[in-house]
Every structure is written in C-alpha cells, then in structure tokens.
Amino acid sequence: MVLMRRLLRRHSVLPGFDLALGFTLLYLSFIVLIPLSAAFLKTATMTWPAFWDTVTSPRVMASYRLTFGASFAAALINAAFGLVVAWVLVRYDFPFKRLVDALVDLPFALPTAVAGIALTALYAENGWIGQLLPFKVAFTPLGVFVALTFIGLPFVVRTLQPVMEDMHHEIEEAAATLGANRWQTFRRVLLPILTPPLLTGFALAFARALGEYGSVIFIAGNMPMISEITPLLIITKLEQYDYTGATALAVVMLVAAFALLLGINALQAWARARQGR
C-alpha cells in the first residue's frame, strides 16, 4: 500500500510537493522578500545616529502617532460595525439586499484617489455632509480617520460573512432551550465562534490602513505635525532624493506593523485554542 501511494504520487499529473514548494518560495522571494530586503539593505548604509535622528524627529513622531492611532481606531470601529453589517446581510432578507452587499465591496473597486476626492467633497465645510456637522472633518486628523474607516470596512465584513453563514441556528435554539436570553446567547455561544474571524478582519483592516495613501492625502490637509501621515513623509523624502531616509521610515513601519500583526495573530490563535477547549 505504501509503495502504491509513492507510485501514484510520483506519476501524478498535478505538481508534487517539491515543485509546488519551490515555485511558492521563488514567487514569494521576487514579490515580497527581495523588495523588503532591499529596503533593509539600503537603510543599513546609514549610521546608527543618522538612522535614529531620521526616524525620531518631531515631525516623524507626529506622523507615527497619527498613522498608527487613526489606523487602530478605524480598525476598531470597522470591527464593531462590520460585525453588525455582516450579521444583517447574513441573517435578514430585505429589499435591495444584493445592492447593499455589493456596496460593501465598493472600497475594493474604487481607486483610492477617487475615494479621497469624493470623501473630501462630502466632508468639506461646504460639502453635503460637512456643512451639516458642527465640527470640521476635512483637512483634520478626523478626516484621516474617516478615510481609513472607509477603506477598511470590507475586510471585516467579508471575513465574518462565511463564518456566519456556516453557523447553525440549532446552537442558538439549544441555548434558548437551556434558558439563555439573547444577550447571553450572543456573548457565550456566538461571540466565541466569531472572535477568530473578527480578529482576522481587524488585523487586515489595520494593516490596510497603515499603508493607505491615496484616499488620505486629499482629505487630510497634510499639515506637518497635525494631519501628515507617515506614507506621505516617505513620498516626500523620495521626491527630495533622500532615499536612505525614505527607506528608514519604511523599515520602521514594516517592523512596527509586523510586530503588531504578530501580536494580533497570537491573540487569534489563543482565541481558537480557547474555543477548541
């Protein structure tokens, strides 16, 4: 039997493990590893004092606070409201449901520059929404938050939808039979199942927001120390031919994003292990 399996594996029409693994590593090397390594190698040409001065200047630190803070806040909002949107799309039937479901994917299909121009037109002081608000949105850090929330929502909704569709109503009926109310059923039965995909959607939205550029620069105002994001600083340094400074900021963003995503993935693994127990 073992010999037969080996013969079948050897003469299989589909690529074997060795070929598939080699192609995967080659593809990832050209697309991901080599470009990222180039950034680290370019940064390595700087001395440590020069690197530290570049990545910790007051203007850069202000951009860190805005970029990471707004991205984290936008991902949190998307996690909360994305859960509600996914629940409504899965559990209820209503007129124009297909249209609403398609609108969720609009940030995926819409060019980021177009999204930024549209959001700016809406939330400017003379815009349709901005003129009704008692506070200013466009050209402020709040505008950055709005843009990052817009582009991150689909990641949460599309991550949660398949899991919700696979959940059986019998577990809710069983919980109700045992005396649980609706809140207890959601908190003790449904939420543990939804926590891993919810964390995944949060991580995807957060990572997407960290690198967002096109939809933010129009609505942010790009005022140094106030509404300037780190990706814009990287572009500015490239336009000034400061390639080492640009790669230094890029390395900081890469390391910070990787560390945060690693922590979120560890939390997700813990949630899955707890759910399994």
Tab-separated table of C-alpha atoms in Angstrom:
chain	number	residue	atom	x	y	z
A	1	MET	CA	0.000	0.000	0.000
A	2	VAL	CA	2.830	2.411	0.852
A	3	LEU	CA	4.592	1.549	-2.413
A	4	MET	CA	1.383	2.147	-4.356
A	5	ARG	CA	0.951	5.588	-2.784
A	6	ARG	CA	4.514	6.501	-3.682
A	7	LEU	CA	3.990	5.395	-7.278
A	8	LEU	CA	0.753	7.351	-7.540
A	9	ARG	CA	2.412	10.434	-6.050
A	10	ARG	CA	5.369	10.107	-8.411
A	11	HIS	CA	3.239	9.738	-11.555
A	12	SER	CA	0.583	12.283	-10.562
A	13	VAL	CA	-0.409	14.770	-13.232
A	14	LEU	CA	-0.522	17.574	-10.673
A	15	PRO	CA	2.743	19.130	-9.438
A	16	GLY	CA	4.279	17.433	-6.449
A	17	PHE	CA	5.196	18.943	-3.116
A	18	ASP	CA	8.787	19.736	-4.061
A	19	LEU	CA	7.850	21.576	-7.248
A	20	ALA	CA	4.962	23.446	-5.632
A	21	LEU	CA	7.070	24.460	-2.626
A	22	GLY	CA	9.920	25.613	-4.859
A	23	PHE	CA	7.595	27.700	-7.007
A	24	THR	CA	5.962	29.196	-3.898
A	25	LEU	CA	9.287	30.196	-2.377
A	26	LEU	CA	10.528	31.616	-5.688
A	27	TYR	CA	7.350	33.634	-6.200
A	28	LEU	CA	7.348	34.996	-2.637
A	29	SER	CA	11.040	35.846	-2.914
A	30	PHE	CA	10.564	38.000	-6.009
A	31	ILE	CA	7.318	39.600	-4.858
A	32	VAL	CA	7.898	40.030	-1.099
A	33	LEU	CA	11.270	39.023	0.305
A	34	ILE	CA	13.644	40.673	-2.172
A	35	PRO	CA	11.889	44.102	-2.181
A	36	LEU	CA	11.704	44.117	1.621
A	37	SER	CA	15.332	43.029	1.878
A	38	ALA	CA	16.326	45.880	-0.424
A	39	ALA	CA	14.723	48.356	1.965
A	40	PHE	CA	16.629	46.928	4.920
A	41	LEU	CA	19.906	46.847	2.960
A	42	LYS	CA	19.507	50.461	1.857
A	43	THR	CA	18.813	51.511	5.428
A	44	ALA	CA	21.891	49.603	6.620
A	45	THR	CA	24.085	52.117	4.767
A	46	MET	CA	23.126	54.736	7.369
A	47	THR	CA	24.978	55.142	10.633
A	48	TRP	CA	23.001	54.443	13.787
A	49	PRO	CA	22.920	58.124	14.916
A	50	ALA	CA	21.723	59.211	11.459
A	51	PHE	CA	19.074	56.500	11.425
A	52	TRP	CA	17.878	57.402	14.915
A	53	ASP	CA	17.713	61.112	14.127
A	54	THR	CA	15.734	60.393	10.970
A	55	VAL	CA	13.102	58.125	12.496
A	56	THR	CA	12.643	60.075	15.745
A	57	SER	CA	12.457	63.663	14.540
A	58	PRO	CA	9.436	65.571	15.939
A	59	ARG	CA	7.707	65.704	12.549
A	60	VAL	CA	8.142	61.969	12.011
A	61	MET	CA	6.958	61.120	15.532
A	62	ALA	CA	3.820	63.185	14.966
A	63	SER	CA	3.168	61.247	11.761
A	64	TYR	CA	3.600	57.948	13.652
A	65	ARG	CA	1.045	58.951	16.241
A	66	LEU	CA	-1.483	59.933	13.594
A	67	THR	CA	-0.885	56.946	11.313
A	68	PHE	CA	-0.941	54.221	13.952
A	69	GLY	CA	-3.562	55.900	16.121
A	70	ALA	CA	-6.007	56.589	13.300
A	71	SER	CA	-5.429	53.126	11.793
A	72	PHE	CA	-6.074	51.405	15.110
A	73	ALA	CA	-9.185	53.473	15.824
A	74	ALA	CA	-10.543	52.900	12.313
A	75	ALA	CA	-9.944	49.144	12.602
A	76	LEU	CA	-11.784	49.082	15.947
A	77	ILE	CA	-14.771	50.926	14.506
A	78	ASN	CA	-14.799	48.625	11.490
A	79	ALA	CA	-14.655	45.566	13.749
A	80	ALA	CA	-17.741	46.738	15.649
A	81	PHE	CA	-19.842	47.970	12.751
A	82	GLY	CA	-18.524	45.351	10.342
A	83	LEU	CA	-19.898	42.710	12.694
A	84	VAL	CA	-23.307	44.394	12.560
A	85	VAL	CA	-23.237	44.751	8.769
A	86	ALA	CA	-22.220	41.124	8.257
A	87	TRP	CA	-24.911	39.951	10.684
A	88	VAL	CA	-27.622	41.900	8.844
A	89	LEU	CA	-26.501	40.651	5.428
A	90	VAL	CA	-26.426	37.011	6.567
A	91	ARG	CA	-29.426	36.796	8.881
A	92	TYR	CA	-32.059	39.057	7.290
A	93	ASP	CA	-33.793	39.440	3.960
A	94	PHE	CA	-34.782	42.954	2.909
A	95	PRO	CA	-35.303	44.944	-0.290
A	96	PHE	CA	-32.155	45.759	-2.282
A	97	LYS	CA	-30.098	43.339	-0.196
A	98	ARG	CA	-27.913	42.455	-3.179
A	99	LEU	CA	-27.251	46.138	-3.795
A	100	VAL	CA	-26.206	46.697	-0.183
A	101	ASP	CA	-23.999	43.605	-0.340
A	102	ALA	CA	-22.333	44.941	-3.487
A	103	LEU	CA	-21.780	48.359	-1.904
A	104	VAL	CA	-19.639	46.724	0.768
A	105	ASP	CA	-17.080	45.892	-1.927
A	106	LEU	CA	-17.047	49.442	-3.312
A	107	PRO	CA	-13.839	50.460	-1.446
A	108	PHE	CA	-12.134	47.456	-3.084
A	109	ALA	CA	-13.066	48.513	-6.625
A	110	LEU	CA	-12.873	52.288	-6.251
A	111	PRO	CA	-9.461	53.861	-6.951
A	112	THR	CA	-8.105	55.310	-3.733
A	113	ALA	CA	-7.590	58.751	-5.252
A	114	VAL	CA	-11.225	58.839	-6.359
A	115	ALA	CA	-12.302	57.803	-2.869
A	116	GLY	CA	-10.204	60.578	-1.348
A	117	ILE	CA	-11.648	63.226	-3.661
A	118	ALA	CA	-15.206	62.014	-3.009
A	119	LEU	CA	-14.745	61.993	0.763
A	120	THR	CA	-13.197	65.454	0.664
A	121	ALA	CA	-16.102	66.805	-1.377
A	122	LEU	CA	-18.592	65.307	1.060
A	123	TYR	CA	-16.908	66.297	4.324
A	124	ALA	CA	-15.528	69.722	3.387
A	125	GLU	CA	-17.078	72.675	5.172
A	126	ASN	CA	-19.268	73.368	2.130
A	127	GLY	CA	-19.881	69.691	1.325
A	128	TRP	CA	-23.162	67.823	1.587
A	129	ILE	CA	-22.273	66.276	4.940
A	130	GLY	CA	-19.641	68.685	6.188
A	131	GLN	CA	-21.944	71.697	6.169
A	132	LEU	CA	-24.369	69.862	8.471
A	133	LEU	CA	-21.746	68.962	11.088
A	134	PRO	CA	-20.904	71.284	13.991
A	135	PHE	CA	-17.212	70.393	13.707
A	136	LYS	CA	-14.655	70.281	10.924
A	137	VAL	CA	-13.785	66.913	9.355
A	138	ALA	CA	-11.900	67.521	6.131
A	139	PHE	CA	-8.278	68.694	6.433
A	140	THR	CA	-8.050	67.494	10.032
A	141	PRO	CA	-6.907	64.240	11.714
A	142	LEU	CA	-10.595	63.304	11.856
A	143	GLY	CA	-10.621	63.261	8.065
A	144	VAL	CA	-7.779	60.727	8.121
A	145	PHE	CA	-9.855	58.550	10.439
A	146	VAL	CA	-12.874	58.778	8.107
A	147	ALA	CA	-10.826	57.768	5.060
A	148	LEU	CA	-9.204	54.819	6.851
A	149	THR	CA	-12.597	53.635	8.103
A	150	PHE	CA	-13.961	53.776	4.567
A	151	ILE	CA	-11.245	51.597	3.046
A	152	GLY	CA	-11.132	49.064	5.912
A	153	LEU	CA	-14.780	48.044	6.317
A	154	PRO	CA	-14.886	45.356	3.564
A	155	PHE	CA	-12.071	43.373	5.188
A	156	VAL	CA	-14.097	42.806	8.349
A	157	VAL	CA	-17.407	42.113	6.629
A	158	ARG	CA	-16.017	39.654	4.071
A	159	THR	CA	-14.044	37.807	6.742
A	160	LEU	CA	-17.070	37.364	9.004
A	161	GLN	CA	-19.697	36.517	6.387
A	162	PRO	CA	-18.577	32.943	5.531
A	163	VAL	CA	-18.317	32.028	9.211
A	164	MET	CA	-21.776	33.399	9.963
A	165	GLU	CA	-23.252	31.548	7.004
A	166	ASP	CA	-21.819	28.261	8.313
A	167	MET	CA	-23.192	28.737	11.837
A	168	HIS	CA	-26.204	26.561	12.525
A	169	HIS	CA	-29.314	28.004	14.124
A	170	GLU	CA	-29.583	24.890	16.275
A	171	ILE	CA	-26.902	26.156	18.669
A	172	GLU	CA	-28.936	29.296	19.322
A	173	GLU	CA	-32.097	27.256	19.807
A	174	ALA	CA	-30.253	24.955	22.198
A	175	ALA	CA	-29.030	27.945	24.201
A	176	ALA	CA	-32.562	29.348	24.360
A	177	THR	CA	-33.859	25.945	25.477
A	178	LEU	CA	-31.341	25.991	28.335
A	179	GLY	CA	-32.682	29.354	29.480
A	180	ALA	CA	-30.215	31.797	27.919
A	181	ASN	CA	-31.530	35.144	26.800
A	182	ARG	CA	-30.469	36.802	23.556
A	183	TRP	CA	-27.525	38.674	25.065
A	184	GLN	CA	-26.240	35.560	26.846
A	185	THR	CA	-26.596	33.532	23.663
A	186	PHE	CA	-24.581	36.077	21.706
A	187	ARG	CA	-21.910	36.561	24.355
A	188	ARG	CA	-21.403	32.951	25.437
A	189	VAL	CA	-22.277	30.970	22.279
A	190	LEU	CA	-21.881	33.089	19.141
A	191	LEU	CA	-19.122	35.522	20.091
A	192	PRO	CA	-16.519	32.787	20.868
A	193	ILE	CA	-17.127	31.391	17.371
A	194	LEU	CA	-16.875	34.822	15.757
A	195	THR	CA	-13.834	36.030	17.704
A	196	PRO	CA	-11.101	34.447	15.491
A	197	PRO	CA	-12.522	35.778	12.188
A	198	LEU	CA	-13.280	39.102	13.848
A	199	LEU	CA	-9.651	39.413	14.920
A	200	THR	CA	-8.565	38.433	11.420
A	201	GLY	CA	-10.758	41.130	9.886
A	202	PHE	CA	-9.451	43.646	12.411
A	203	ALA	CA	-5.839	42.743	11.549
A	204	LEU	CA	-6.495	43.032	7.812
A	205	ALA	CA	-8.233	46.402	8.194
A	206	PHE	CA	-5.456	47.665	10.459
A	207	ALA	CA	-2.693	46.541	8.098
A	208	ARG	CA	-4.506	48.050	5.109
A	209	ALA	CA	-4.935	51.367	6.907
A	210	LEU	CA	-1.252	51.599	7.854
A	211	GLY	CA	-0.162	51.686	4.230
A	212	GLU	CA	-3.029	53.767	2.845
A	213	TYR	CA	-2.003	56.837	0.883
A	214	GLY	CA	-4.286	57.780	-1.995
A	215	SER	CA	-7.563	58.237	-0.131
A	216	VAL	CA	-5.919	60.069	2.795
A	217	ILE	CA	-3.780	62.781	1.213
A	218	PHE	CA	-6.795	64.628	-0.225
A	219	ILE	CA	-8.885	64.762	2.931
A	220	ALA	CA	-6.035	65.070	5.467
A	221	GLY	CA	-4.776	68.514	4.527
A	222	ASN	CA	-1.200	67.231	5.004
A	223	MET	CA	-0.243	69.827	7.600
A	224	PRO	CA	3.069	68.949	9.302
A	225	MET	CA	2.717	67.964	12.961
A	226	ILE	CA	-1.091	67.927	12.609
A	227	SER	CA	-2.506	65.871	9.743
A	228	GLU	CA	0.530	64.430	7.985
A	229	ILE	CA	0.738	60.626	7.704
A	230	THR	CA	3.941	58.605	7.559
A	231	PRO	CA	3.442	57.284	3.980
A	232	LEU	CA	3.274	60.909	2.810
A	233	LEU	CA	6.577	61.629	4.564
A	234	ILE	CA	8.130	58.664	2.765
A	235	ILE	CA	6.939	60.033	-0.591
A	236	THR	CA	8.236	63.483	0.342
A	237	LYS	CA	11.698	62.127	1.107
A	238	LEU	CA	11.732	60.218	-2.183
A	239	GLU	CA	10.853	63.403	-4.066
A	240	GLN	CA	13.761	65.103	-2.286
A	241	TYR	CA	16.080	62.218	-3.348
A	242	ASP	CA	16.575	61.235	0.291
A	243	TYR	CA	16.338	57.521	-0.456
A	244	THR	CA	18.005	56.351	2.755
A	245	GLY	CA	15.676	58.494	4.856
A	246	ALA	CA	12.656	57.133	2.990
A	247	THR	CA	13.753	53.528	3.442
A	248	ALA	CA	14.484	54.203	7.133
A	249	LEU	CA	10.883	55.286	7.689
A	250	ALA	CA	9.682	52.342	5.611
A	251	VAL	CA	11.678	49.928	7.775
A	252	VAL	CA	10.191	51.375	10.955
A	253	MET	CA	6.684	50.998	9.535
A	254	LEU	CA	7.421	47.425	8.420
A	255	VAL	CA	8.831	46.356	11.773
A	256	ALA	CA	6.051	48.015	13.758
A	257	ALA	CA	3.313	46.602	11.519
A	258	PHE	CA	4.862	43.126	11.642
A	259	ALA	CA	5.111	43.219	15.435
A	260	LEU	CA	1.508	44.372	15.816
A	261	LEU	CA	0.196	41.798	13.343
A	262	LEU	CA	2.216	39.086	15.077
A	263	GLY	CA	0.610	40.024	18.367
A	264	ILE	CA	-2.870	40.009	16.810
A	265	ASN	CA	-2.232	36.605	15.214
A	266	ALA	CA	-1.053	35.243	18.571
A	267	LEU	CA	-4.247	36.560	20.149
A	268	GLN	CA	-6.245	34.930	17.369
A	269	ALA	CA	-4.506	31.585	17.938
A	270	TRP	CA	-5.253	31.873	21.639
A	271	ALA	CA	-8.914	32.536	20.878
A	272	ARG	CA	-9.107	29.490	18.615
A	273	ALA	CA	-7.424	27.298	21.215
A	274	ARG	CA	-9.825	28.518	23.862
A	275	GLN	CA	-12.762	27.876	21.539
A	276	GLY	CA	-11.468	24.341	20.891
A	277	ARG	CA	-11.281	23.615	24.607
